[in-house]
Coordinates of C-alpha atoms in Angstrom, one line a residue:
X1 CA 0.0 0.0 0.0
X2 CA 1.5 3.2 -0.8
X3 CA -0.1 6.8 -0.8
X4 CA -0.5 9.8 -3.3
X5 CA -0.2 13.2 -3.3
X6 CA -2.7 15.4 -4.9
X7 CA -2.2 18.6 -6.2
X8 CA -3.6 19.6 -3.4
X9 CA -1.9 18.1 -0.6
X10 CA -4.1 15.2 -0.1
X11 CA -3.0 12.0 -0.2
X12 CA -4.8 9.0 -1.8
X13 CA -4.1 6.5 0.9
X14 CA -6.1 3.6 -0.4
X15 CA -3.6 3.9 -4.7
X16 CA -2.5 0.3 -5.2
X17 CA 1.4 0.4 -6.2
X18 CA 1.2 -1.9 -9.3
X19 CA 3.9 -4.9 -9.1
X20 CA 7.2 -4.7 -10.9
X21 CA 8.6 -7.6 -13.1
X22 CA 10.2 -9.3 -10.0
X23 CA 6.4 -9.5 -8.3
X24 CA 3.5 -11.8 -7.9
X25 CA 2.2 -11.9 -11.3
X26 CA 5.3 -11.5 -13.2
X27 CA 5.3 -13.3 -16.5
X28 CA 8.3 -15.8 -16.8
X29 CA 8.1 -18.1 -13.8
X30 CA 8.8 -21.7 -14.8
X31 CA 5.5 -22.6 -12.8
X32 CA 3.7 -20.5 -15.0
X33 CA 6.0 -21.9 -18.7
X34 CA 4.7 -25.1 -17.9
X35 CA 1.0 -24.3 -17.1
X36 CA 0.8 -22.6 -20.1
X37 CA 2.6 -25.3 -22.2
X38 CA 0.2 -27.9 -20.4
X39 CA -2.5 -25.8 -21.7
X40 CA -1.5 -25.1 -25.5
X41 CA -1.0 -28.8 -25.5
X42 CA -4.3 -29.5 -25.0
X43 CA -6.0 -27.2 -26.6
X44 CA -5.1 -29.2 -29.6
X45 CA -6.9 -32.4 -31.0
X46 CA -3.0 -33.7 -32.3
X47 CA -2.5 -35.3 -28.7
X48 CA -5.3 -36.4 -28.2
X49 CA -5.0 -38.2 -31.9
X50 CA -1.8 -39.6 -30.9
X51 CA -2.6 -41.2 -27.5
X52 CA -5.5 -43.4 -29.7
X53 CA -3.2 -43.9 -32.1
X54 CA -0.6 -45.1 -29.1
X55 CA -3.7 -47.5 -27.4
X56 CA -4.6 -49.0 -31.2
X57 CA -0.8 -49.8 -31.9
X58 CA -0.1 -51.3 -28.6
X59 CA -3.3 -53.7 -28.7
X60 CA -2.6 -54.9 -32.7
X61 CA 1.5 -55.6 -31.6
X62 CA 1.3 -57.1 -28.6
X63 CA -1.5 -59.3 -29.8
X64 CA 0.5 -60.1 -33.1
X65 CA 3.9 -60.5 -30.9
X66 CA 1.7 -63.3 -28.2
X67 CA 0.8 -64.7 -31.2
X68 CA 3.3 -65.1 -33.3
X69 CA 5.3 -66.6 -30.3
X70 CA 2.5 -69.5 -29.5
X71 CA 2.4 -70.4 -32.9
X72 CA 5.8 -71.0 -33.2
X73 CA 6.6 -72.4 -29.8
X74 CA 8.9 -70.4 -28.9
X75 CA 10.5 -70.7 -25.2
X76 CA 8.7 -69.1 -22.4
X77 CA 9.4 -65.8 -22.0
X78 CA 8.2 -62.8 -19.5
X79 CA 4.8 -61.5 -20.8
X80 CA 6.1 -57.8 -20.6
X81 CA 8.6 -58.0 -23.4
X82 CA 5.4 -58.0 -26.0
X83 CA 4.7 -54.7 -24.5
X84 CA 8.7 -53.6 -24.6
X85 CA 8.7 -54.7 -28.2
X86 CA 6.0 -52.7 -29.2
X87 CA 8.0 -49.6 -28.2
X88 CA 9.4 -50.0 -31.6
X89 CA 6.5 -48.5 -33.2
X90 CA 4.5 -46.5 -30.3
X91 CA 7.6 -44.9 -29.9
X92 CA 6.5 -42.3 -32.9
X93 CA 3.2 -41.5 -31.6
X94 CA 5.3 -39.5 -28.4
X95 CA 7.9 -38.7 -31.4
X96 CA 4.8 -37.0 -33.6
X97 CA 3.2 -35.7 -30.4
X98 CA 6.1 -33.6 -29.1
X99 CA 7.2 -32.4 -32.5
X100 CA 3.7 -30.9 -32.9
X101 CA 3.6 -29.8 -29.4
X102 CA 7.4 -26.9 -30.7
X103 CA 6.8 -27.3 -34.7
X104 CA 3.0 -25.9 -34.5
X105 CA 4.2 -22.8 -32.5
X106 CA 6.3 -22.1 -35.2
X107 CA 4.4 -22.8 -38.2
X108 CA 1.5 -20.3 -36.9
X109 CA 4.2 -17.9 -35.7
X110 CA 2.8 -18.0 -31.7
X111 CA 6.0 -18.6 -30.5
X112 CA 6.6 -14.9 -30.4
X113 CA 4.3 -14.5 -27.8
X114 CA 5.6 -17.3 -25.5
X115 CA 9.4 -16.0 -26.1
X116 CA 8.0 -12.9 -25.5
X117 CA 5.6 -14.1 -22.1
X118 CA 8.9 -16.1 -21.1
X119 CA 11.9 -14.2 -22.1
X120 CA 14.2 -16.7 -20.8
X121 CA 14.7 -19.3 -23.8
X122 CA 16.1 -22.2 -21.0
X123 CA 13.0 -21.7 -19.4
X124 CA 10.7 -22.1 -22.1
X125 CA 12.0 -25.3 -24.0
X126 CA 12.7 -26.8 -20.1
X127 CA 8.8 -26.8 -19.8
X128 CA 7.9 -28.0 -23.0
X129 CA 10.5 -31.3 -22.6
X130 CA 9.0 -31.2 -19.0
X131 CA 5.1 -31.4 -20.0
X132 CA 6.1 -34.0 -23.5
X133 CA 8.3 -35.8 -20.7
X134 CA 5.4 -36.3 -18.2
X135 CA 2.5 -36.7 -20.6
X136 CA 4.9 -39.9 -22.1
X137 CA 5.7 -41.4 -19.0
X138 CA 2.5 -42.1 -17.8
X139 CA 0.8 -42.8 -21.7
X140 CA 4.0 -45.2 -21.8
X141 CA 2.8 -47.0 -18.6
X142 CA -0.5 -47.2 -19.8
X143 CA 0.4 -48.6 -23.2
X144 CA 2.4 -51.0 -21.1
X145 CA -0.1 -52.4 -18.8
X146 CA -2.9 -52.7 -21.6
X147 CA 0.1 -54.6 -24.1
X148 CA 1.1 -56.6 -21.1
X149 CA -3.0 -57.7 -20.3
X150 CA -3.4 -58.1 -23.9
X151 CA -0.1 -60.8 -24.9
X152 CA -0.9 -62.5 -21.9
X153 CA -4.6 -63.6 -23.1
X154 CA -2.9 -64.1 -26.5
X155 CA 1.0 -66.0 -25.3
X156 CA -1.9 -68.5 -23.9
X157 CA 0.0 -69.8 -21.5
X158 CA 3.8 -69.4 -23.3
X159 CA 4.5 -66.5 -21.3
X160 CA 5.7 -65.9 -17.3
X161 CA 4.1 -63.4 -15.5
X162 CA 5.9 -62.2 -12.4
X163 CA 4.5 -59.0 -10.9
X164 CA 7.6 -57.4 -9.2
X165 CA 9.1 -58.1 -13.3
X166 CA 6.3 -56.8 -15.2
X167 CA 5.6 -53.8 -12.9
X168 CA 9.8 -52.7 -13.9
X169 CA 8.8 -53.3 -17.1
X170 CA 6.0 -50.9 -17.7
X171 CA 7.7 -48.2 -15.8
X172 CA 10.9 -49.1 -17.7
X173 CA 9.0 -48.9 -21.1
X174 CA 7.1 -45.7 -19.3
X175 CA 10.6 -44.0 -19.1
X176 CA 12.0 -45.0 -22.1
X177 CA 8.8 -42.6 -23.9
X178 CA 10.0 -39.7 -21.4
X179 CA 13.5 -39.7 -22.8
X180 CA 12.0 -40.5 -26.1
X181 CA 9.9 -37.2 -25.6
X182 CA 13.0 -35.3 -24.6
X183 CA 15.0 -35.9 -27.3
X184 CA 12.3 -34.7 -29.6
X185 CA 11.8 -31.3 -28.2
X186 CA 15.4 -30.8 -28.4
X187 CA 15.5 -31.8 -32.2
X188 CA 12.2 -29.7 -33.4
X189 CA 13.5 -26.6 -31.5
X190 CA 17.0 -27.2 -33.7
X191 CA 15.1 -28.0 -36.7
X192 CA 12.3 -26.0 -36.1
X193 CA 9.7 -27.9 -38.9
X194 CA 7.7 -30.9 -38.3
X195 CA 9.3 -32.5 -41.7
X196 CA 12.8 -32.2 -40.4
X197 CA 12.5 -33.1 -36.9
X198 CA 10.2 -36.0 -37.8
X199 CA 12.9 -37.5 -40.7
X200 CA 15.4 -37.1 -38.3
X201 CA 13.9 -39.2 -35.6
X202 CA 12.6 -41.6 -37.6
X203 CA 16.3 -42.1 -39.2
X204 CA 17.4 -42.2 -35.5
X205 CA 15.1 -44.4 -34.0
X206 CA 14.0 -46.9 -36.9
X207 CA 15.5 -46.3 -40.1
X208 CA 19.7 -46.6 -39.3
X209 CA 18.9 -49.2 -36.3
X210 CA 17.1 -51.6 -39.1
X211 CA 20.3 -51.1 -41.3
X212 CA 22.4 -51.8 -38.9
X213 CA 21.4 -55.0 -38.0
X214 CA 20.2 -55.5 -41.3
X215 CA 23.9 -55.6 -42.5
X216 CA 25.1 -57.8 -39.5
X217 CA 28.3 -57.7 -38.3
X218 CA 29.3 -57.5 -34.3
X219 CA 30.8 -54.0 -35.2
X220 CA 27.6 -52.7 -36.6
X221 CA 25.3 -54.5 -33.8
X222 CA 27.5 -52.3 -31.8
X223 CA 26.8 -49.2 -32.8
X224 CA 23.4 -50.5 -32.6
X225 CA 23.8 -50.8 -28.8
X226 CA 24.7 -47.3 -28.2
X227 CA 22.0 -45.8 -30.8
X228 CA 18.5 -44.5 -28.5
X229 CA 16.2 -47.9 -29.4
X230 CA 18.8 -50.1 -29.2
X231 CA 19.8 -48.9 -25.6
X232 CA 16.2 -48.5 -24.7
X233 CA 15.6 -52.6 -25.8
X234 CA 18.1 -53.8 -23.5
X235 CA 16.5 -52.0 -20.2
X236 CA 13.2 -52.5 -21.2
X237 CA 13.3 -56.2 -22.2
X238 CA 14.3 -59.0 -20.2
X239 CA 16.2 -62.4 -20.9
X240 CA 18.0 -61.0 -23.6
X241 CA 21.9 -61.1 -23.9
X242 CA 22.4 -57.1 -23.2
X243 CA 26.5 -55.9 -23.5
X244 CA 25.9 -53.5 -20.7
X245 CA 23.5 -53.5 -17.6
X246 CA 20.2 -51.6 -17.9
X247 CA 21.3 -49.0 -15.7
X248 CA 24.1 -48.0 -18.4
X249 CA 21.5 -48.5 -21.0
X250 CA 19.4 -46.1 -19.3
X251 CA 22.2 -43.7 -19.7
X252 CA 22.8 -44.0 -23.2
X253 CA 19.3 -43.1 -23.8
X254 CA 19.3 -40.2 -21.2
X255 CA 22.6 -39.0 -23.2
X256 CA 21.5 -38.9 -26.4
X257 CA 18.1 -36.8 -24.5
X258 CA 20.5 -34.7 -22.7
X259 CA 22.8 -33.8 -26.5
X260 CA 19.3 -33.2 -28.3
X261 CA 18.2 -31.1 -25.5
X262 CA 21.5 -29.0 -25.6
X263 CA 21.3 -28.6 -29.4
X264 CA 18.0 -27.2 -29.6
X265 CA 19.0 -24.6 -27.0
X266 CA 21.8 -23.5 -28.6
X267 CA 19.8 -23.1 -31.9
X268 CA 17.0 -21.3 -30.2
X269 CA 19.1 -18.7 -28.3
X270 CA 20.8 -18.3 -32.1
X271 CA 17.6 -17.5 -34.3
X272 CA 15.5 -16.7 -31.4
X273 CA 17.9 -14.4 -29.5

């Protein structure tokens, strides 16, 4: 509360001083980037699209995987590696959903206004990776319990369930999608269109892996190891023969997040200075 003087000599006791940029209301908080990014993502029907097509993907794979597996009597194996292999493919419904979530912001030209409501360019892409980050984790776990429920009606029997096992599974294939969803925000903010960001994650994530392993060769498969999916396989399935332990597979994924995330900065404090 502060007063005025009038020309006069009164004074206004009950004038409102109004807040400066360090007050209450000041625009820039990180609270404040990631309740509005949590809101423009959801004021879009692309998420929404992508979750379905998440659920639909999930279901048809992990039923095919089951299958596939009964029919050719294969050994038994845990029931939450149909729902770690489908990864392979649900993967790209996070990878489309947090491309649109920096791409669509610049393809209407709105992300003006949030550089402008959140000066701080750190701040801004932070929240984005934080609300694509969040909003995969949990769709991840839910892809993974509904896979999981639906290979074990279809392994019909050829499949071990153990519940401490399956529950690191679908929190395993739950994380994987958060770093997944990381590593995109970082490459749409460096590419800054959905056409780039999405050809490079799909030569990152499906394309080179397939030709690596493709080709053959222990060099190759090792290169393999160290790429994003093929890190993400060995921590998310189990029984496999994995040449590091998930923890260091977790780490290779969360690196490749980490140099993405870093790029994209550096490109947006460039062009967006």
């Amino acid at each position: 509360m502060t007063t005025t003087t009038t020309s006069g000599g009164r004074t206004n006791p009950g004038h409102q001083a109004v807040s400066g940029p360090a007050g209450r209301g000041a625009p820039g908080g990180f609270a404040g980037a990631i309740a509005s990014e949590w809101t423009k993502l959801w004021s879009v029907r692309a998420p929404y699209l992508c979750l379905l097509a998440g659920l639909a993907i999930t279901g048809v794979f992990t039923y095919y995987y089951a299958s596939i597996s009964r029919i050719n009597d294969d050994p038994i194996q845990p029931v939450g590696n149909a729902a770690a292999s489908s990864a392979v493919l649900v993967q790209f419904a996070v990878v489309v959903l947090a491309t649109v979530a920096v791409t669509s912001e610049y393809s209407t030209g709105s992300v003006r206004a949030s550089l402008l409501w959140v000066p701080r360019r750190d701040r801004v892409q932070a929240a984005k990776a934080l609300v694509a980050a969040v909003v995969a984790f949990v769709a991840g776990t839910v892809f993974a319990v509904m896979g999981t429920t639906v290979a074990w009606v279809a392994f019909d029997g050829r499949a071990s369930f153990d519940a401490g096992q399956s529950l690191r599974q679908v929190l395993a294939v739950g994380l994987y999608q958060a770093l997944v969803a990381v590593l995109t925000v970082g490459v749409a903010f460096a590419t800054r269109h959905a056409a780039g960001a999405l050809s490079l994650l799909l030569t990152l994530l499906w394309a080179l892996p397939s030709v690596l392993l493709g080709l053959g060769g222990p060099a190759l498969a090792d290169v393999n190891d160290h790429l994003p999916y093929g890190s993400g396989d060995h921590f998310m399935r189990v029984g496999s023969e994995a040449p590091h332990a998930p923890l260091t597979a977790v780490l290779v994924v969360a690196a490749w997040a980490a140099a993405a995330h870093l790029t994209g900065l550096y490109v947006l404090r460039r062009r967006d200075a």
